[in-house]
Every structure is written in C-alpha cells, then in structure tokens.
C-alpha positions in Angstrom: 0.0 0.0 0.0 2.9 2.4 0.8 4.5 1.8 -2.5 1.2 2.3 -4.3 0.7 5.7 -2.5 4.2 6.7 -3.3 3.7 5.7 -7.0 0.4 7.6 -7.3 1.1 10.7 -5.2 4.9 11.2 -5.1 6.2 10.0 -8.5 3.2 11.3 -10.4 2.5 14.4 -8.3 3.2 16.7 -11.2 0.5 14.9 -13.2 -2.0 15.6 -10.4 -1.0 19.2 -10.4 -1.5 19.4 -14.1 -4.9 17.6 -13.9 -6.0 20.0 -11.2 -5.0 23.0 -13.3 -6.5 21.5 -16.4 -9.8 20.9 -14.5 -9.9 24.5 -13.3 -9.4 25.8 -16.8 -12.0 23.3 -18.0 -14.5 24.5 -15.4 -14.1 28.1 -16.7 -14.4 26.7 -20.2 -17.7 25.0 -19.3 -19.0 28.4 -18.2 -17.8 30.0 -21.4 -19.3 27.1 -23.4 -22.7 27.4 -21.8 -22.8 31.2 -22.0 -22.0 31.0 -25.7 -24.6 28.3 -26.1 -27.3 30.4 -24.4 -26.4 33.4 -26.5 -26.5 31.7 -29.9 -29.7 29.8 -28.9 -31.5 33.0 -28.1 -30.3 34.7 -31.3 -30.9 31.8 -33.7 -33.9 29.6 -34.8 -35.4 26.9 -32.6 -32.6 24.5 -31.6 -34.5 21.4 -32.5 -35.3 22.6 -36.1 -33.7 20.8 -39.0 -31.1 22.7 -40.9 -30.1 20.4 -43.7 -30.7 16.7 -44.4 -27.8 14.2 -44.6 -27.8 12.7 -48.1 -28.9 9.1 -48.3 -30.2 9.0 -44.7 -33.3 10.0 -42.8 -31.2 12.1 -40.4 -30.8 15.9 -40.3 -28.2 18.4 -39.1 -30.2 20.4 -36.6 -29.5 23.8 -35.2 -28.4 22.4 -31.9 -25.5 20.8 -33.7 -24.5 24.2 -35.0 -25.0 25.9 -31.6 -22.9 23.2 -29.9 -20.1 23.6 -32.4 -20.0 27.4 -32.1 -19.9 27.1 -28.3 -17.1 24.5 -28.6 -15.0 26.8 -30.8 -15.3 29.7 -28.4 -14.5 27.6 -25.4 -11.7 25.7 -27.2 -9.9 29.0 -27.9 -10.5 30.1 -24.3 -9.2 26.8 -22.8 -6.2 26.8 -25.1 -5.0 30.2 -24.1 -5.3 29.5 -20.4 -3.7 26.0 -20.7 -0.8 27.6 -22.6 -0.2 30.4 -20.2 -1.0 28.6 -16.9 -1.4 24.8 -17.0 1.5 23.8 -19.2 3.3 27.2 -19.2 4.7 26.9 -22.8 4.3 30.5 -24.0 8.1 31.1 -24.0 9.0 27.8 -25.6 6.6 27.3 -28.5 4.8 29.3 -31.1 1.1 30.0 -30.6 -0.1 28.5 -33.9 2.3 25.6 -33.5 0.5 24.5 -30.4 -3.0 25.7 -31.2 -3.6 23.6 -34.3 -3.1 20.2 -32.6 -5.1 21.5 -29.6 -7.9 22.4 -32.1 -7.6 19.0 -33.9 -7.9 17.2 -30.5 -10.9 19.4 -29.7 -12.5 18.7 -33.0 -12.1 15.0 -32.5 -13.8 15.3 -29.2 -16.5 17.5 -30.7 -17.3 14.8 -33.2 -17.8 12.3 -30.4 -19.7 14.9 -28.5 -22.1 15.6 -31.4 -22.9 11.9 -31.6 -23.6 11.8 -27.9 -25.5 15.0 -28.1 -27.7 13.6 -30.9 -28.4 10.5 -28.8 -29.4 12.6 -25.8 -31.6 15.0 -27.8 -33.3 12.7 -30.4 -36.6 11.5 -29.1 -36.3 8.2 -30.8 -33.0 7.4 -29.1 -33.1 4.9 -26.2 -31.0 7.2 -24.1 -32.7 10.6 -24.8 -33.2 13.0 -22.0 -36.7 12.8 -20.5 -39.0 15.5 -21.9 -41.4 15.0 -18.9 -38.8 16.7 -16.7 -36.7 18.7 -19.2 -39.6 20.2 -21.1 -37.7 23.3 -22.2 -40.0 25.6 -20.3 -37.2 27.3 -18.4 -33.5 27.6 -18.6 -32.9 24.9 -16.0 -35.3 22.6 -17.7 -33.8 23.0 -21.2 -32.7 19.7 -22.6 -30.0 21.2 -24.8 -28.1 22.7 -21.8 -28.1 19.4 -19.8 -27.1 17.4 -22.9 -24.2 19.8 -23.5 -23.1 19.4 -19.9 -23.1 15.6 -20.2 -21.1 15.9 -23.4 -18.5 18.1 -21.8 -18.2 15.7 -18.8 -17.5 12.8 -21.2 -15.2 14.5 -23.6 -13.0 16.5 -21.1 -10.9 13.5 -19.8 -10.2 12.4 -23.3 -9.1 15.9 -24.3 -6.8 16.1 -21.3 -4.9 12.9 -22.1 -4.6 13.7 -25.8 -3.4 17.3 -25.2 -0.9 16.2 -22.6 0.5 13.5 -24.8 0.5 15.4 -28.1 -0.3 19.2 -28.1 2.4 20.2 -25.6 4.7 17.2 -26.1 7.2 19.1 -28.3 7.9 21.5 -25.4 8.3 18.8 -22.9 10.7 16.9 -25.1 13.1 19.8 -24.8 12.2 20.6 -21.2 11.3 17.2 -19.5 10.5 18.7 -16.1 8.7 21.8 -17.4 5.4 20.1 -17.0 5.9 20.1 -13.3 5.4 23.7 -12.0 7.5 23.0 -8.9 10.5 21.9 -11.0 10.2 24.4 -13.9 12.8 26.8 -12.6 15.3 24.0 -11.7 14.9 22.5 -15.2 15.6 25.9 -16.9 18.5 26.5 -14.6 20.0 23.1 -15.4 19.6 23.7 -19.1 21.2 27.1 -19.0 24.1 25.7 -17.0 24.6 22.9 -19.5 24.6 25.4 -22.4 26.8 27.9 -20.8 30.3 28.2 -22.4 33.1 26.6 -20.4 35.7 29.2 -19.4 39.3 28.7 -20.6 41.6 27.3 -17.9 44.6 29.5 -17.2 47.8 28.2 -18.6 50.5 27.2 -16.3 53.8 29.1 -16.6 56.6 26.9 -17.9 
C-alpha cells in the first residue's frame, strides 16, 4: 500500500497538479461554453429545427449541432490560451499556432464524439434521450440542450486532457522534460542554462 501511495502521489505528483489546473481551466471553459450556447440559442432559430438533411439518410443536421459547435470553438480557444499560459506554461518555448492547431484538432475529434452523444441525448427516438417530462424546455434549468451539453463536456474532457498532454504540448516537454511540473520548472531551466553555458578557458601554467 505504501508503494502504491508513493507511486500515485509522489512519483506522479506533477500529473495531479496538471490535472487540477486543467480541471480549473476546464471549469471556466464550461461556463464560457454554456454562456455562448445560451447566446446563440437566443439569437438563432429553434434549436430542434432541422437545418439540412444528410444525403442518403433520414437524419438531419439540426440547429443544436450548430449551436454546440459554435460554443465549442469559443470555449476551445479560451481553454487553449489558459492552458498555454497557466497549466503547461509553454508560452516562451513554442509558437502560438504551432500549439493551437493540434489543440484544435484534438478538440474537433472530441467534438465529433460529443455531437454523436448530443444527438443520442436529444433525439426523441434514441433509447438514451433525456426525458421530456422533466426537461420540457419551459425554463433555462429545464432545457434539454443545456443538460445534454453538460453531459457531453463531462464525457469529452478527460479524453481531451490525455490527448493534449501527450500530443499538443509534447514538443515543449521533449526539450524541457520537467517543465510540465510547475515546482520543477525553474530548476529545469537553470540546469539547461548551466549545460549550455560556455566553459571558461583554464589559465595556462607558466613553464
């Protein structure tokens, strides 16, 4: 048991720190996501209305798919900037676009999974759709779309964390192995500077 605790909470302490910071950023991103969703829902057509049919199928792209995607894009940009400056602290070691495009790709992959789940939760013919008897869209707290979006975020966030940690910010950590741990960041940079510093010439002995 002692070795297990040491393995989880000592050797991998920096991962817990990163996960905590990522979760805080994610929580703020949830708020941004939902606020954006509320705004576009109020400005646009009924969220359950069909927008365009999918060729060769009986399914439609509905406005709630569009609203969810817009909310995702806004929250994705928000989360990236905070993760870059606070969670992984890579602003001085990588270019903005060089890190953003893999972060966006990871987010888009999660969004595809999220849209499938969102459809299952929203479509009345789905076996796992949210109950309309309780969530009858009469008020904000009883709007199916909002609760479905929360469930999607809860499912997709852990996947995004793992993929972003392993891929998006991997290039920086490959050059700065301890930079991911905030408590070791300064030591890592100091060691690198010392290693790269020129070696002074030794004084010659008089002969």
